[in-house]
Amino acid sequence: MKTYWIDTHCHMNDETYRDNLDEYMQRAWDFNVHRNMFICMNRADLEETFRLKEKYPYIDIAFGYHPEDVDKITDEDMAYMERIIRDERIIAIGEIGLDYYWDKTYVEEQKKLFIRQLEMANEVNKPVLIHSRSAAQDTYDILKANARTKVLMHCFGESNEMMKEYLKLGYYIAFGGVVTFKNARTPKENAASVPLDRLMLETDCPYMTPVPFRGKTNETAYVRYVGEYIAELRNIDIEDLQRQLMENYGRFFGEEN
Ligand SMILES: [Zn+2]
């Protein structure tokens, strides 16, 4: 079987890419990145991504309201979400979670939104993709109490102890460009020690550009650099790593091989 890279978290539906999307998708294909999870954070993102999936059927789609948008989410948005997540093109709920990094004004509202979206994921039995920044304990507590489907911790940046707690709950851990940064000691240690059958890779583009393009705009093709870095870090053959990551992705999303 031919192996390839999977970007489990990208924002290629961002306006950054809109005018040259074909070029970016072609480069991803040429870089052997043959599956891309497009994260949709609102209705416009989602409708755009449904259109893109017509052209690129290997695009996967997740939908969820980001914690930083909490003050903009209306009752109508919640009703839309409840309806649309039953669509079979949406295979995950996310990114959802907590973010106290810039703004702690809406902590209670963030928690409420997070819990409600976890409940919706439970209702439709779809896995969740979790964003957590500067909110480690609250994220853990809420997930433990409310998540009843598979959980992927996106762009994992917490401590090794916290990672172990999530692993105990059966969760998966995704790493992005940060692991390639020289000073990212903890992410490197976590990426080196996470069990291989719980590992996923991502770009989170347009953010978090990996070395050797750090400082430039990120794109989904660059998950390859994250993958090559981790293969070296773990002293594992590229194709073996790809095969393992493909297996993990299939298992996580309940695809039968
Ligand atoms: Zn993201």
Coordinates of C-alpha atoms in Angstrom, one line a residue, residues 11-206:
H11 CA -7.2 26.1 7.9
M12 CA -6.7 26.0 4.1
N13 CA -10.2 27.5 3.9
D14 CA -8.7 30.7 5.3
E15 CA -8.7 33.7 3.0
T16 CA -4.9 33.6 3.0
Y17 CA -5.1 30.8 0.4
R18 CA -8.3 31.7 -1.4
D19 CA -6.8 33.1 -4.6
N20 CA -4.2 30.4 -5.1
L21 CA -5.8 27.4 -3.5
D22 CA -5.2 25.1 -6.5
E23 CA -1.5 25.8 -6.3
Y24 CA -1.4 25.0 -2.6
M25 CA -3.4 21.8 -3.0
Q26 CA -1.1 20.7 -5.8
R27 CA 2.0 21.4 -3.7
A28 CA 0.5 19.3 -0.9
W29 CA -0.2 16.5 -3.3
D30 CA 3.4 16.7 -4.7
F31 CA 4.7 16.7 -1.1
N32 CA 2.8 13.4 -0.6
V33 CA 0.2 15.0 1.7
H34 CA -2.9 13.2 0.4
R35 CA -5.4 13.8 3.2
N36 CA -6.2 17.1 4.9
M37 CA -8.6 17.9 7.7
F38 CA -10.2 21.3 7.0
I39 CA -11.3 22.9 10.2
C40 CA -14.5 25.0 9.8
M41 CA -15.1 27.6 12.5
N42 CA -18.3 29.2 11.2
R43 CA -21.0 28.7 8.6
A44 CA -19.1 30.6 5.8
D45 CA -16.0 28.4 6.3
L46 CA -18.2 25.3 6.2
E47 CA -20.1 26.3 3.1
E48 CA -16.9 27.2 1.3
T49 CA -15.3 23.9 2.4
F50 CA -18.3 21.8 1.1
R51 CA -17.7 23.5 -2.2
L52 CA -14.0 22.7 -2.1
K53 CA -14.7 19.0 -1.3
E54 CA -16.5 18.7 -4.6
K55 CA -13.2 19.4 -6.3
Y56 CA -10.9 17.7 -3.7
P57 CA -12.9 14.7 -2.4
Y58 CA -10.0 13.6 -0.1
I59 CA -10.6 16.7 2.0
D60 CA -12.1 15.8 5.5
I61 CA -14.3 18.3 7.3
A62 CA -14.7 19.3 11.0
F63 CA -17.0 21.9 12.3
G64 CA -17.1 23.7 15.6
Y65 CA -17.1 27.1 17.3
H66 CA -13.6 28.2 18.5
P67 CA -13.5 29.5 22.1
E68 CA -12.1 32.8 21.1
D69 CA -15.3 33.5 19.1
V70 CA -17.5 32.8 22.1
D71 CA -18.8 36.4 22.3
K72 CA -20.0 36.3 18.7
I73 CA -21.9 33.0 18.8
T74 CA -25.7 33.4 18.7
D75 CA -28.6 31.1 19.5
E76 CA -29.1 30.8 15.8
D77 CA -25.5 29.7 15.3
M78 CA -26.1 26.9 17.9
A79 CA -29.3 25.8 16.2
Y80 CA -27.4 25.7 12.8
M81 CA -24.7 23.6 14.4
E82 CA -27.2 21.2 15.9
R83 CA -28.7 20.6 12.4
I84 CA -25.6 20.6 10.2
I85 CA -23.4 18.3 12.2
R86 CA -25.7 15.4 11.2
D87 CA -24.4 15.9 7.6
E88 CA -22.2 12.9 6.8
R89 CA -19.5 15.1 5.2
I90 CA -18.7 16.4 8.7
I91 CA -16.7 13.7 10.4
A92 CA -15.6 15.5 13.5
I93 CA -16.6 18.3 15.9
G94 CA -13.9 21.0 16.3
E95 CA -12.0 22.8 16.9
I96 CA -13.7 23.3 20.3
G97 CA -12.2 24.0 23.7
L98 CA -10.9 26.7 26.0
D99 CA -8.5 29.6 25.4
Y100 CA -7.6 31.9 28.3
Y101 CA -4.4 33.2 26.7
W102 CA -5.5 36.6 25.5
D103 CA -8.8 37.1 27.2
K104 CA -10.3 35.8 30.4
T105 CA -13.4 37.9 30.2
Y106 CA -15.6 35.1 28.9
V107 CA -14.3 32.1 30.9
E108 CA -17.7 31.0 32.0
E109 CA -19.2 31.5 28.6
Q110 CA -16.3 29.5 27.0
K111 CA -16.9 26.6 29.4
K112 CA -20.6 26.6 28.6
L113 CA -20.0 26.7 24.8
F114 CA -17.4 23.9 25.1
I115 CA -19.7 21.6 27.2
R116 CA -22.6 22.2 24.8
Q117 CA -20.5 21.3 21.8
L118 CA -19.2 18.1 23.5
E119 CA -22.8 17.2 24.2
M120 CA -23.7 17.7 20.5
A121 CA -20.7 15.5 19.5
N122 CA -22.1 12.8 21.9
E123 CA -25.5 13.1 20.3
V124 CA -24.2 12.5 16.8
N125 CA -21.4 10.2 17.9
K126 CA -18.6 12.0 16.2
P127 CA -15.0 12.5 17.5
V128 CA -13.9 15.9 18.9
L129 CA -10.8 18.0 18.1
I130 CA -9.7 20.0 21.1
H131 CA -8.1 23.4 21.3
S132 CA -6.7 24.3 24.7
R133 CA -4.4 27.2 25.6
S134 CA -3.6 28.4 29.0
A135 CA -6.5 26.4 30.3
A136 CA -5.1 23.0 31.0
Q137 CA -6.9 22.0 34.1
D138 CA -10.4 23.3 33.1
T139 CA -10.0 21.5 29.7
Y140 CA -9.1 18.3 31.4
D141 CA -11.9 18.5 33.9
I142 CA -14.6 19.3 31.3
L143 CA -13.4 16.6 28.8
K144 CA -13.3 14.0 31.5
A145 CA -16.8 14.8 32.6
N146 CA -18.4 15.4 29.2
A147 CA -16.6 13.7 26.3
R148 CA -18.2 10.4 25.3
T149 CA -16.6 10.1 21.8
K150 CA -13.0 9.9 20.7
V151 CA -10.8 12.9 21.6
L152 CA -7.8 14.4 19.8
M153 CA -5.8 17.1 21.6
H154 CA -4.8 19.4 18.7
C155 CA -1.4 21.2 18.7
F156 CA -0.6 19.7 22.1
G157 CA 1.5 22.2 24.1
E158 CA 1.0 21.1 27.7
S159 CA 3.2 19.3 30.2
N160 CA 4.3 15.7 30.0
E161 CA 2.3 14.9 33.1
M162 CA -0.8 16.3 31.5
M163 CA -0.2 14.3 28.3
K164 CA 0.0 11.1 30.4
E165 CA -3.4 12.0 32.0
Y166 CA -4.9 12.4 28.6
L167 CA -3.4 9.1 27.4
K168 CA -4.9 7.3 30.3
L169 CA -8.3 8.5 29.1
G170 CA -7.6 7.0 25.7
Y171 CA -7.1 10.3 23.9
Y172 CA -4.9 11.0 20.9
I173 CA -2.2 13.7 20.8
A174 CA -1.4 15.9 17.7
F175 CA 1.8 17.8 17.2
G176 CA 2.5 20.5 14.6
G177 CA 5.4 22.8 13.6
V178 CA 6.2 23.8 17.1
V179 CA 8.1 20.5 17.6
T180 CA 10.6 21.6 15.0
F181 CA 11.4 24.8 16.9
K182 CA 14.8 24.8 18.6
N183 CA 13.6 25.9 22.0
A184 CA 10.5 23.7 22.2
R185 CA 11.9 21.2 24.7
T186 CA 8.6 19.9 26.2
P187 CA 6.8 19.5 22.8
K188 CA 9.9 17.6 21.5
E189 CA 9.9 15.4 24.6
N190 CA 6.2 14.7 24.3
A191 CA 6.5 13.9 20.6
A192 CA 9.3 11.6 21.3
S193 CA 7.5 9.7 24.1
V194 CA 3.8 9.6 23.1
P195 CA 2.8 6.0 22.1
L196 CA 3.0 5.7 18.4
D197 CA -0.5 4.4 18.1
R198 CA -1.8 7.7 19.7
L199 CA 0.2 10.1 17.6
M200 CA -1.2 12.5 14.9
L201 CA 0.5 15.3 12.9
E202 CA -0.9 18.6 11.8
T203 CA 0.1 22.0 10.5
D204 CA -2.6 24.3 12.0
C205 CA -1.7 26.5 9.0
P206 CA -1.6 29.4 8.4

